[in-house]
Amino acid sequence: MASVPFLTLAATACTPSTEAEQPWIVDRFDDIKVIRYEVPAFEELPLEQKELIYYLQEAAKCGRDILFDQNCAINLPVRRTLETIYLNYAGDRETAEWKALEKYLKKVWFANGIHHHYSNDKFKPEFSEEYLLSVIEQVGDAKFGELNEWREAVCRAIFDPTLYPTKLNQKAGDDLLLTSSSNYYAGVTQAEAEAFYAKMAAADKGNPQPVSYGLNSQLTKNDKGEIVERTWYAEGMYGEAIKQIVYWLEKAETVAVEPQKQTIRHLIDYYKTGDLKLFDAYNISWVADTESHVDFVNGFIEDYGDALGRKASWESIVNFKDTEACHRTEVISANAQWFEDHSPINPVYRKPEVKGVSAKVITVAMLGGDCFPATPIGINLPNADWIRRDYGSKSVTIDNITYAYDKAAQGNGFTEEFVLREEDRQRMKEFGKLADDLHTDLHECLGHGSGRLKEGVSPTALGSYSSTLEETRADLFGLYYIGDEKMVELGLVPSFEVAKAAYADYIMNGMMTQLSRIEPGKDVEESHMRNRKLIAEWCYEQGKAENVIEWVVENDKRYIVVNDFEKLRELFGKMLWEIQRIKSEGDFEAGKAMVEKYAVKVDPALHEEVLARYKALNIEPYGGFVNPEYELVKEGDQVVDVKISYPANYTEQMLHYAKNYSFLPNKN
Ligand code: ZN
């Protein structure tokens, strides 16, 4: 499970922002800023580790096309058509329409397709179809090759608003598969898919270690109209890209040492066969390995993109330990049992024994697939419930990424605009980064792994509400404990002031400022955003009689302020009790009622105000990254070093990836 930042919008310094002072930001367009990140201490790694990173980061780049196709079947032809234009157009590149086309292409790269990476809505082009066709004509058919056959479909995909309107529809009552444009299901209704997997689960009933059915396949119909899975593996769907991934993993295997060698071997075997039992073997081996300095994720991992929470998008992260920063998470992990035993939930749903909670702070060396360019700042894997139960999970927070976010946000005027009270601003400035890091640690290291299901309750009982409720649970765990005296006792925070910084920011974001990420007229869809709104709105209502959280209007501007931080912490605990009960008992109706009541609907007047105030600040609500680049240095056949460099041009990197790491055909 991945966590995305909640404090990233807060400014930590007050100097005015100018381009010259922000070399961290390499590009800005629409609602996006692209940031570069550094990989400190890479140069000091021993040669074998550098070489291992080199092979793993090559593997991390080879699955990029898979994600494009998973997000929508037309994405690769659209991207390639626009790239061909971008590389060959000899006409005027200063016109408004050309600029609009260029911006659209940058957005497609960023979102890995034609739908916004966060809202899931299809992009609206700000250039006309006539203009696109005229530009294509100028370039000439010869440059487009096979893409000529796709022209009509590409134009419709870009310009027809009724086609592929949303990547992921989660509106209760709709057929979530037929109304979602992602490519995980093709020509299959929600009822058909649910029946297909229910039958598979029934056949495996009683197995305490079920594979993650459907994780690595598209569900479709064959010529006879029968429902079948097309598995993603070296000889199946996406095989052309998977073979490349395997090629680099095999290189990595040659320089890895045990037990990591075996982990890589399991992953290769899984990619070669598509056998989900081997994926479980890989995960078990991976989660047990907490010692290897270099680590990686590579595979079909997170299921947020599937309305049924079953199909996983392809992603990869390559990283190594940030030894100095690991102290924080080591302390938290070492006290995992204490946190579990004192968790404000029904004692019968506590884990009697918390297993294998490991946590570390990492330095990312490469981001790929669904972790790029937008990336999580923390990861907790594996996702299979029984592996987490029997073998534990591994949690990481990514320090060089949060550092880069923080640097890019300095001095953007955000806190001055949205935080009413000077004391809150001061606390956010002083403790914001620490509060953010600790919340992520608690969320990832302990939150997701805590609690247990009542016997016989299915882990998928919460259906389409499961992601939101699971993130809610982990966030509440973090919020509750960041204000616990134990944190002071453990030397992790100087005082309750850190919690105050976290709480003020969380409530403001959940009730107000995150609305800047939503288009007018839209509801909240993304599960992390829903979870934040759910927590903030629920606590607001529960604390209303005692004025725990208050709306204040000053100079015609609305502000949300926390008046009683101790009371708010109690409310977090109370809510965690209920959310854990819902999860443990698989109480779908209660979960649905909570999410639909608090987490989805947006107040249009407030939304309009936030958008206007945010726009006036001229800051982009979303951030993503350019990757560093690596090069093998050889003497003869011998690898003697690996060089790292930091490109500062987003477009060049995207074109470089398109040229060198694009392995799939237009139709998959
Ligand atoms: Zn999470």
XYZ file of C-alpha atoms and ligand atoms in Angstrom:
669
model
C 0.000 0.000 0.000
C 1.277 3.349 -0.898
C 0.853 6.602 0.882
C 0.865 9.995 -0.723
C 1.939 13.147 1.030
C -0.538 15.226 2.997
C 1.717 18.033 4.094
C 3.441 18.699 0.826
C 1.522 21.856 0.111
C 2.637 23.606 3.259
C 5.366 26.135 2.925
C 8.252 25.965 5.318
C 9.943 29.249 4.574
C 8.716 32.741 3.864
C 10.975 34.002 1.116
C 9.205 34.935 -2.111
C 9.435 32.283 -4.784
C 11.255 32.911 -8.012
C 12.485 30.522 -10.671
C 16.076 31.363 -9.924
C 15.732 30.319 -6.299
C 14.023 27.032 -7.149
C 16.349 24.856 -9.155
C 14.457 21.931 -7.630
C 11.551 22.577 -9.984
C 12.474 21.660 -13.555
C 9.126 22.135 -15.300
C 5.631 23.454 -14.648
C 2.496 23.023 -16.724
C -1.215 23.027 -15.960
C -1.630 21.793 -12.348
C 1.748 20.032 -12.285
C 5.227 20.861 -11.137
C 8.079 18.527 -11.994
C 10.842 18.333 -9.430
C 14.233 16.705 -9.544
C 15.463 14.602 -6.667
C 18.988 13.785 -5.627
C 20.422 10.437 -4.582
C 22.807 11.291 -1.758
C 25.483 8.754 -0.901
C 25.147 6.830 -4.178
C 28.766 7.567 -5.027
C 29.941 6.051 -1.738
C 28.269 2.676 -2.299
C 30.513 -0.311 -3.012
C 30.797 -1.210 -6.691
C 28.666 -4.410 -6.447
C 25.785 -2.415 -4.968
C 26.081 0.277 -7.591
C 26.027 -2.378 -10.285
C 23.008 -4.075 -8.724
C 21.200 -0.731 -8.669
C 22.123 -0.191 -12.294
C 20.493 -3.458 -13.434
C 17.431 -3.017 -11.231
C 16.867 0.549 -12.409
C 17.035 -0.610 -16.021
C 14.354 -3.191 -15.179
C 12.358 -0.391 -13.522
C 12.148 1.519 -16.784
C 11.119 -1.396 -19.009
C 7.514 -1.714 -17.823
C 6.482 1.870 -18.521
C 4.356 0.948 -21.559
C 2.492 -1.668 -19.541
C 1.070 0.995 -17.271
C 0.058 3.161 -20.222
C -1.908 0.253 -21.675
C -3.404 -0.730 -18.325
C -4.664 2.807 -17.817
C -6.488 2.790 -21.143
C -6.144 0.711 -24.311
C -5.775 3.805 -26.517
C -2.982 5.417 -24.475
C 0.011 4.048 -26.388
C -1.270 5.102 -29.840
C -2.157 8.553 -28.463
C 1.246 9.025 -26.824
C 3.162 7.795 -29.861
C 1.165 9.923 -32.299
C 1.873 13.032 -30.234
C 5.546 12.126 -29.774
C 5.944 11.633 -33.512
C 4.464 15.087 -34.042
C 6.639 16.590 -31.332
C 9.814 15.203 -32.860
C 9.032 16.035 -36.490
C 6.820 19.091 -36.756
C 8.575 21.783 -38.780
C 5.902 24.487 -38.468
C 5.527 27.345 -36.018
C 6.088 26.238 -32.411
C 5.172 29.587 -30.912
C 1.430 29.564 -31.604
C -1.128 29.117 -28.818
C -2.384 25.877 -30.355
C 1.083 24.355 -30.539
C 1.701 25.319 -26.903
C -1.606 23.694 -25.985
C -0.650 20.518 -27.831
C 2.732 20.446 -26.117
C 1.062 20.899 -22.733
C -1.364 18.089 -23.502
C 1.544 15.764 -24.351
C 3.331 16.705 -21.124
C 0.161 15.845 -19.227
C -0.147 12.489 -21.011
C 3.443 11.666 -20.043
C 2.837 12.689 -16.485
C -0.406 10.754 -16.078
C 0.786 7.740 -18.084
C -2.221 8.264 -20.312
C -5.083 10.529 -21.274
C -6.682 10.621 -17.818
C -5.574 12.785 -14.914
C -3.392 10.722 -12.567
C -5.361 11.872 -9.515
C -8.908 12.788 -10.553
C -9.034 10.050 -13.216
C -10.951 12.363 -15.569
C -10.011 12.559 -19.209
C -7.971 15.617 -20.177
C -9.713 18.312 -22.169
C -7.532 19.382 -25.097
C -7.105 23.141 -25.555
C -6.409 22.731 -29.281
C -8.811 21.720 -32.012
C -9.087 18.515 -33.984
C -8.572 20.547 -37.174
C -5.303 21.837 -35.755
C -4.113 18.351 -34.819
C -4.933 17.039 -38.311
C -3.144 19.963 -39.951
C -0.042 19.336 -37.872
C -0.145 15.635 -38.722
C -0.393 16.523 -42.400
C 2.630 18.799 -42.131
C 4.638 15.990 -40.553
C 3.533 13.575 -43.292
C 2.157 10.025 -43.138
C 5.558 8.425 -43.691
C 6.702 9.401 -40.198
C 3.707 7.743 -38.551
C 4.042 4.238 -40.030
C 1.644 1.881 -38.296
C 0.152 4.803 -36.361
C -1.644 5.959 -39.521
C -4.190 3.196 -38.919
C -4.872 4.579 -35.455
C -5.488 8.164 -36.469
C -9.272 8.127 -36.265
C -9.293 6.267 -32.941
C -6.680 8.635 -31.519
C -8.680 11.710 -32.560
C -11.845 10.322 -31.056
C -10.039 9.462 -27.828
C -8.711 12.999 -27.516
C -11.720 14.985 -28.721
C -14.904 12.996 -28.037
C -15.825 13.753 -24.410
C -18.223 10.808 -24.231
C -15.489 8.291 -25.048
C -13.306 7.077 -22.134
C -14.647 9.875 -19.864
C -13.059 8.508 -16.682
C -10.340 5.992 -15.961
C -11.917 4.821 -12.736
C -15.569 5.267 -11.860
C -16.495 4.484 -8.268
C -20.024 5.841 -8.229
C -22.218 3.421 -6.285
C -24.951 1.934 -8.438
C -23.123 2.186 -11.768
C -21.564 -0.816 -13.480
C -18.079 0.143 -12.308
C -16.324 -1.833 -15.037
C -18.336 -0.747 -18.063
C -18.087 2.893 -16.956
C -14.328 2.819 -16.218
C -11.943 3.302 -19.149
C -9.017 1.372 -17.725
C -8.000 -1.771 -19.562
C -8.219 -4.281 -16.722
C -11.516 -5.637 -17.992
C -12.526 -5.740 -21.645
C -16.160 -6.299 -22.563
C -16.999 -7.799 -19.184
C -19.723 -6.499 -16.871
C -19.194 -5.983 -13.159
C -21.628 -8.787 -12.378
C -19.781 -11.171 -14.722
C -16.405 -10.313 -13.201
C -17.683 -10.667 -9.655
C -19.263 -14.026 -10.458
C -16.072 -15.210 -12.179
C -13.901 -14.464 -9.147
C -16.490 -15.595 -6.606
C -16.446 -18.997 -8.297
C -12.658 -19.083 -8.208
C -12.645 -18.186 -4.517
C -15.318 -20.797 -3.745
C -13.222 -23.503 -5.402
C -10.345 -22.527 -3.109
C -12.455 -22.123 0.050
C -10.671 -22.969 3.251
C -7.213 -22.433 1.788
C -5.461 -20.247 4.385
C -2.988 -19.041 1.781
C -5.026 -18.068 -1.272
C -3.239 -16.456 -4.199
C -4.316 -12.946 -5.195
C -6.752 -14.099 -7.882
C -6.863 -11.882 -10.916
C -3.954 -9.709 -9.818
C -1.908 -10.155 -13.006
C -4.409 -10.500 -15.816
C -6.972 -8.790 -17.952
C -10.443 -10.291 -17.770
C -12.106 -10.554 -21.159
C -14.136 -12.862 -23.396
C -12.828 -15.317 -25.971
C -14.256 -15.993 -29.444
C -16.870 -18.265 -27.956
C -18.027 -15.571 -25.538
C -16.547 -17.353 -22.516
C -14.950 -15.217 -19.818
C -11.197 -15.751 -19.711
C -8.112 -14.219 -18.120
C -5.257 -12.990 -20.289
C -2.295 -13.311 -17.955
C 0.507 -10.740 -17.937
C 3.713 -12.767 -18.246
C 6.650 -13.311 -20.562
C 4.697 -15.468 -23.013
C 1.355 -13.724 -22.578
C -0.124 -10.249 -22.591
C 2.615 -7.579 -22.164
C 5.210 -10.296 -22.850
C 7.408 -8.009 -24.973
C 7.993 -5.644 -22.044
C 8.131 -8.382 -19.420
C 10.923 -10.164 -21.314
C 12.976 -6.970 -21.118
C 12.324 -6.692 -17.392
C 13.433 -10.322 -16.999
C 16.596 -9.637 -19.013
C 17.718 -6.965 -16.532
C 16.588 -8.952 -13.499
C 18.782 -11.823 -14.678
C 21.719 -9.423 -14.824
C 20.835 -8.220 -11.328
C 20.752 -11.793 -10.106
C 24.386 -12.269 -11.124
C 25.605 -9.516 -8.788
C 23.089 -9.963 -5.936
C 23.961 -11.956 -2.821
C 21.705 -14.315 -0.847
C 18.982 -14.059 0.275
C 18.275 -11.350 -2.278
C 19.479 -13.557 -5.122
C 16.657 -15.974 -4.329
C 14.109 -13.143 -4.179
C 15.107 -12.031 -7.650
C 15.004 -15.652 -8.860
C 11.395 -16.035 -7.621
C 10.418 -12.831 -9.380
C 11.992 -13.971 -12.645
C 10.215 -17.334 -12.412
C 6.932 -15.565 -11.734
C 7.379 -13.260 -14.728
C 8.231 -16.257 -16.913
C 5.172 -18.292 -15.887
C 2.571 -15.830 -14.573
C 2.066 -18.239 -11.658
C 0.728 -16.223 -8.707
C 2.056 -18.817 -6.250
C 5.525 -17.762 -7.351
C 4.554 -14.140 -6.802
C 3.677 -15.080 -3.218
C 7.024 -16.885 -2.914
C 8.747 -13.724 -4.129
C 6.851 -11.624 -1.576
C 7.629 -13.974 1.297
C 11.293 -13.996 0.393
C 11.280 -10.210 -0.100
C 9.568 -9.418 3.190
C 11.975 -11.607 5.144
C 14.981 -9.784 3.728
C 15.483 -6.744 5.906
C 19.263 -6.763 5.749
C 20.096 -6.113 2.113
C 21.325 -2.570 1.712
C 19.849 -2.247 -1.782
C 16.203 -3.152 -2.221
C 13.529 -2.894 -4.883
C 9.886 -3.351 -5.801
C 9.054 -4.587 -9.276
C 5.749 -6.064 -10.399
C 1.997 -5.780 -10.515
C 1.567 -4.363 -7.042
C -1.188 -1.865 -6.168
C -4.855 -2.307 -6.978
C -6.097 1.281 -6.533
C -6.734 1.587 -10.271
C -9.268 -1.254 -10.390
C -12.789 -0.426 -9.234
C -13.028 -3.970 -7.860
C -9.647 -3.720 -6.101
C -8.270 -6.837 -7.767
C -6.081 -5.979 -10.776
C -2.709 -4.428 -10.035
C -0.867 -1.757 -11.948
C 2.782 -2.272 -12.852
C 5.342 -0.332 -10.833
C 8.931 -0.336 -9.710
C 11.098 1.448 -7.167
C 14.817 0.886 -6.660
C 16.322 2.129 -3.425
C 18.944 1.730 -0.748
C 18.999 2.308 2.972
C 19.411 5.754 4.427
C 21.284 4.466 7.461
C 21.369 7.739 9.353
C 17.644 8.409 9.068
C 16.658 4.843 9.936
C 16.832 5.447 13.664
C 13.320 6.942 13.802
C 11.592 3.960 12.233
C 13.735 1.463 14.143
C 12.464 2.919 17.399
C 8.861 2.737 16.188
C 9.272 -0.840 14.961
C 10.957 -1.966 18.142
C 7.892 -0.793 20.060
C 5.324 -2.208 17.645
C 3.783 -4.499 20.247
C 3.346 -1.659 22.727
C 1.497 0.392 20.124
C -0.719 -2.554 19.214
C -1.521 -3.336 22.861
C -2.502 0.284 23.556
C -4.378 0.898 20.335
C -7.809 2.472 20.996
C -9.699 -0.401 19.387
C -11.783 -3.253 20.717
C -9.155 -5.526 22.367
C -10.507 -8.588 20.547
C -9.427 -6.996 17.261
C -5.875 -6.315 18.403
C -3.145 -8.572 17.128
C -1.922 -10.691 20.061
C 1.461 -10.798 18.412
C 2.648 -8.231 15.903
C 4.952 -10.005 13.497
C 7.821 -8.851 11.399
C 7.108 -5.141 11.379
C 10.180 -3.727 9.799
C 10.686 -0.186 8.752
C 13.365 1.834 7.220
C 14.069 5.130 5.630
C 15.270 4.773 2.095
C 16.871 6.773 -0.618
C 15.191 6.236 -3.949
C 17.481 5.621 -6.889
C 14.830 5.075 -9.576
C 11.061 5.383 -9.942
C 9.127 3.451 -12.577
C 5.628 2.577 -13.763
C 2.885 3.656 -11.391
C 5.450 5.330 -9.108
C 6.520 7.773 -11.802
C 6.517 10.713 -12.332
C 4.034 11.091 -9.457
C 5.229 8.968 -6.577
C 4.218 7.794 -3.115
C 6.396 8.909 -0.212
C 5.928 5.708 1.736
C 5.338 2.081 0.880
C 4.043 -0.844 2.884
C 4.141 -4.222 1.166
C 3.212 -6.939 0.396
C -0.530 -6.476 0.069
C -1.742 -10.077 0.482
C -3.440 -10.328 3.881
C -2.230 -13.813 4.748
C 1.391 -12.980 3.958
C 1.118 -9.916 6.184
C -0.434 -12.074 8.891
C 2.096 -14.904 8.721
C 5.249 -13.108 7.593
C 4.691 -9.428 8.315
C 5.257 -6.527 6.028
C 8.001 -4.140 5.074
C 7.558 -0.416 5.378
C 9.628 2.358 4.012
C 9.550 6.093 3.932
C 11.371 7.805 1.143
C 13.421 10.616 2.523
C 15.061 12.072 -0.562
C 11.626 12.431 -2.171
C 10.050 14.223 0.812
C 13.132 16.382 1.020
C 12.741 17.379 -2.629
C 9.008 18.087 -2.161
C 9.837 20.227 0.819
C 12.484 22.146 -1.046
C 10.157 22.737 -3.991
C 7.393 24.062 -1.702
C 9.484 26.588 0.175
C 8.178 30.086 0.049
C 5.112 29.456 -2.081
C 2.803 31.469 0.225
C 0.474 28.586 1.009
C 0.464 28.693 4.812
C 0.099 32.474 4.838
C -3.039 32.144 2.734
C -4.799 29.226 4.399
C -3.593 29.062 8.001
C -5.360 31.684 10.116
C -3.416 31.656 13.354
C 0.187 32.685 13.660
C 0.836 30.022 16.319
C -0.285 27.301 13.874
C 1.910 28.714 11.142
C 4.877 28.776 13.497
C 4.308 25.179 14.568
C 3.977 23.995 10.982
C 7.185 25.767 10.087
C 9.068 24.347 13.043
C 7.621 20.823 13.177
C 5.904 20.299 9.802
C 8.545 18.055 8.257
C 9.001 15.985 11.417
C 5.219 15.661 11.878
C 4.845 14.607 8.258
C 7.667 12.041 8.466
C 6.408 10.556 11.713
C 2.836 10.346 10.501
C 4.015 8.514 7.401
C 6.154 6.173 9.527
C 3.278 5.349 11.874
C 0.830 4.963 8.989
C 3.115 2.637 7.036
C 5.088 0.769 9.721
C 2.269 0.127 12.141
C -1.079 1.448 10.891
C -1.691 -0.902 7.973
C -0.261 -3.867 9.815
C -2.262 -3.411 12.997
C -5.526 -5.079 13.994
C -7.016 -8.335 12.828
C -10.121 -9.633 11.120
C -12.797 -11.533 12.984
C -12.618 -15.175 12.035
C -14.427 -15.948 8.808
C -14.575 -12.347 7.623
C -13.365 -11.947 4.061
C -10.581 -9.407 3.487
C -12.543 -8.145 0.479
C -15.831 -7.719 2.387
C -15.692 -3.919 2.172
C -15.701 -4.065 -1.634
C -15.187 -0.756 -3.401
C -14.934 1.050 -0.029
C -11.999 -1.025 1.165
C -9.173 1.277 -0.052
C -10.674 4.385 1.522
C -11.434 2.656 4.821
C -8.023 1.001 4.968
C -6.229 4.313 4.423
C -8.529 5.882 7.029
C -7.544 3.215 9.513
C -3.819 3.684 8.925
C -4.070 7.487 9.029
C -6.045 7.423 12.294
C -3.479 5.140 13.827
C -0.780 7.666 12.920
C -2.767 10.693 14.062
C -3.668 9.118 17.383
C -0.145 8.031 18.230
C 1.715 11.102 17.042
C 0.108 12.843 20.039
C 0.861 10.071 22.525
C 3.191 10.670 25.472
C 5.001 7.515 24.384
C 6.413 9.470 21.451
C 8.060 11.937 23.827
C 9.236 9.092 26.047
C 10.849 7.396 23.037
C 12.627 10.615 22.166
C 10.915 10.859 18.780
C 9.263 14.219 19.415
C 10.141 17.037 21.819
C 6.514 17.632 22.878
C 2.815 17.561 21.975
C 3.534 20.601 19.783
C 4.468 18.241 16.918
C 1.018 16.649 17.082
C -0.588 20.085 17.077
C 1.251 20.907 13.857
C 0.123 17.612 12.333
C -3.509 17.991 13.460
C -3.974 21.578 12.313
C -2.560 20.700 8.938
C -4.501 17.456 8.564
C -7.885 18.999 9.350
C -7.242 21.980 7.095
C -6.216 19.701 4.254
C -9.034 17.205 4.732
C -11.826 19.775 4.972
C -10.513 22.463 2.756
C -7.227 22.763 0.928
C -7.200 19.373 -0.783
C -10.241 20.625 -2.702
C -7.729 22.563 -4.785
C -7.003 19.244 -6.470
C -10.566 18.732 -7.627
C -12.243 20.208 -10.658
C -15.359 22.340 -10.110
C -18.507 20.241 -9.945
C -16.659 17.017 -9.155
C -16.874 14.863 -6.070
C -13.936 13.424 -4.143
C -12.919 10.141 -5.798
C -9.343 9.208 -4.915
C -9.171 6.980 -1.851
C -6.474 8.900 0.090
C -8.371 12.145 -0.450
C -11.613 10.485 0.586
C -9.980 9.128 3.711
C -8.704 12.570 4.755
C -12.080 14.170 4.183
C -13.794 11.352 6.050
C -11.607 11.795 9.117
C -11.759 15.597 9.162
C -15.521 15.875 8.564
C -16.400 13.127 11.020
C -14.301 14.721 13.771
C -15.728 18.143 12.982
C -19.253 16.834 13.453
C -18.471 14.752 16.531
C -16.721 17.677 18.208
C -19.233 20.315 17.222
C -20.928 20.638 20.621
C -17.565 21.397 22.226
C -16.285 23.502 19.340
C -13.237 21.239 18.894
C -12.888 22.303 15.260
C -14.305 25.602 14.038
C -14.965 27.460 10.815
C -13.867 31.090 11.117
C -14.566 33.817 8.556
C -12.183 36.759 8.341
C -12.020 39.326 5.557
C -14.547 37.254 3.620
C -12.217 34.259 3.703
C -12.985 30.989 5.397
C -10.491 29.282 7.675
C -10.721 26.017 9.553
C -9.078 26.000 12.975
C -8.579 23.410 15.678
C -9.460 24.805 19.125
C -8.889 21.743 21.263
C -6.068 19.457 20.167
C -6.386 17.028 23.100
C -10.097 16.526 22.426
C -9.373 16.047 18.748
C -6.927 13.297 19.600
C -9.660 11.565 21.611
C -11.928 11.786 18.571
C -9.255 10.185 16.403
C -9.143 7.316 18.896
C -12.911 6.978 18.970
C -13.092 6.917 15.203
C -10.306 4.340 14.959
C -12.369 2.069 17.237
C -15.282 2.237 14.812
C -13.235 1.937 11.594
C -11.390 -1.087 12.997
C -14.736 -2.639 13.968
C -16.010 -2.104 10.407
C -12.904 -3.735 8.930
C -12.727 -6.582 11.445
C -16.401 -7.432 11.075
C -16.560 -6.731 7.343
C -19.481 -4.373 8.000
C -19.959 -3.220 4.408
C -23.124 -1.213 5.078
C -21.600 0.800 7.934
C -18.434 1.463 5.902
C -20.427 2.543 2.890
C -22.639 4.840 4.967
C -19.637 6.570 6.531
C -17.780 7.092 3.274
C -20.850 8.284 1.379
C -21.870 10.669 4.167
C -18.535 12.323 4.961
C -15.962 11.576 2.278
C -17.507 12.155 -1.123
C -19.715 15.235 -1.487
C -18.105 18.643 -1.894
C -19.635 21.960 -0.790
C -19.616 23.891 -4.096
C -19.243 27.365 -2.543
C -16.281 26.316 -0.403
C -14.766 24.506 -3.353
C -15.011 27.618 -5.514
C -13.389 29.746 -2.822
C -10.484 27.336 -2.310
C -9.831 27.112 -6.029
C -9.811 30.898 -6.377
C -7.481 31.462 -3.431
C -5.233 28.654 -4.524
C -5.095 29.912 -8.076
C -4.060 33.353 -6.856
C -1.000 31.748 -5.255
C 0.035 30.344 -8.584
C 1.213 27.011 -7.194
C 0.593 23.675 -8.779
C -1.258 21.218 -6.546
C 0.567 18.147 -7.897
C 4.204 17.268 -7.973
C 6.180 14.604 -9.745
C 9.762 13.885 -10.636
C 12.414 13.449 -13.237
C 14.665 10.480 -12.561
C 18.430 10.544 -12.369
C 20.298 8.706 -15.083
C 22.911 5.990 -14.631
C 25.729 4.862 -16.832
C 28.028 1.847 -16.588
C 31.697 2.750 -16.733
C 33.711 -0.116 -18.253
C 37.339 -0.974 -18.798
C 37.231 -3.636 -21.474
C 34.460 -5.996 -20.375
C 34.926 -5.076 -16.751
C 32.457 -2.780 -14.988
C 34.572 -0.417 -12.913
C 32.012 2.171 -11.828
C 28.461 3.440 -12.244
C 28.018 7.134 -12.902
C 24.951 9.066 -11.842
C 23.731 12.304 -13.398
C 20.742 14.549 -12.871
C 18.973 15.642 -16.018
C 16.947 18.805 -15.554
C 14.728 18.525 -18.625
C 11.416 16.701 -18.281
C 10.625 16.593 -22.013
C 14.035 15.189 -22.892
C 13.679 12.430 -20.317
C 10.225 11.490 -21.577
C 11.446 11.344 -25.174
C 14.470 9.345 -24.084
C 12.208 6.792 -22.372
C 9.911 6.664 -25.412
C 12.856 5.933 -27.661
C 14.702 3.415 -25.511
C 12.170 1.795 -23.178
C 9.052 1.343 -25.277
C 8.519 -2.320 -26.031
C 4.815 -2.943 -26.461
C 2.816 -2.916 -29.689
C 0.005 -0.377 -30.095
C -2.607 -3.050 -29.506
C -2.143 -5.462 -26.621
Zn -1.570 3.669 3.257
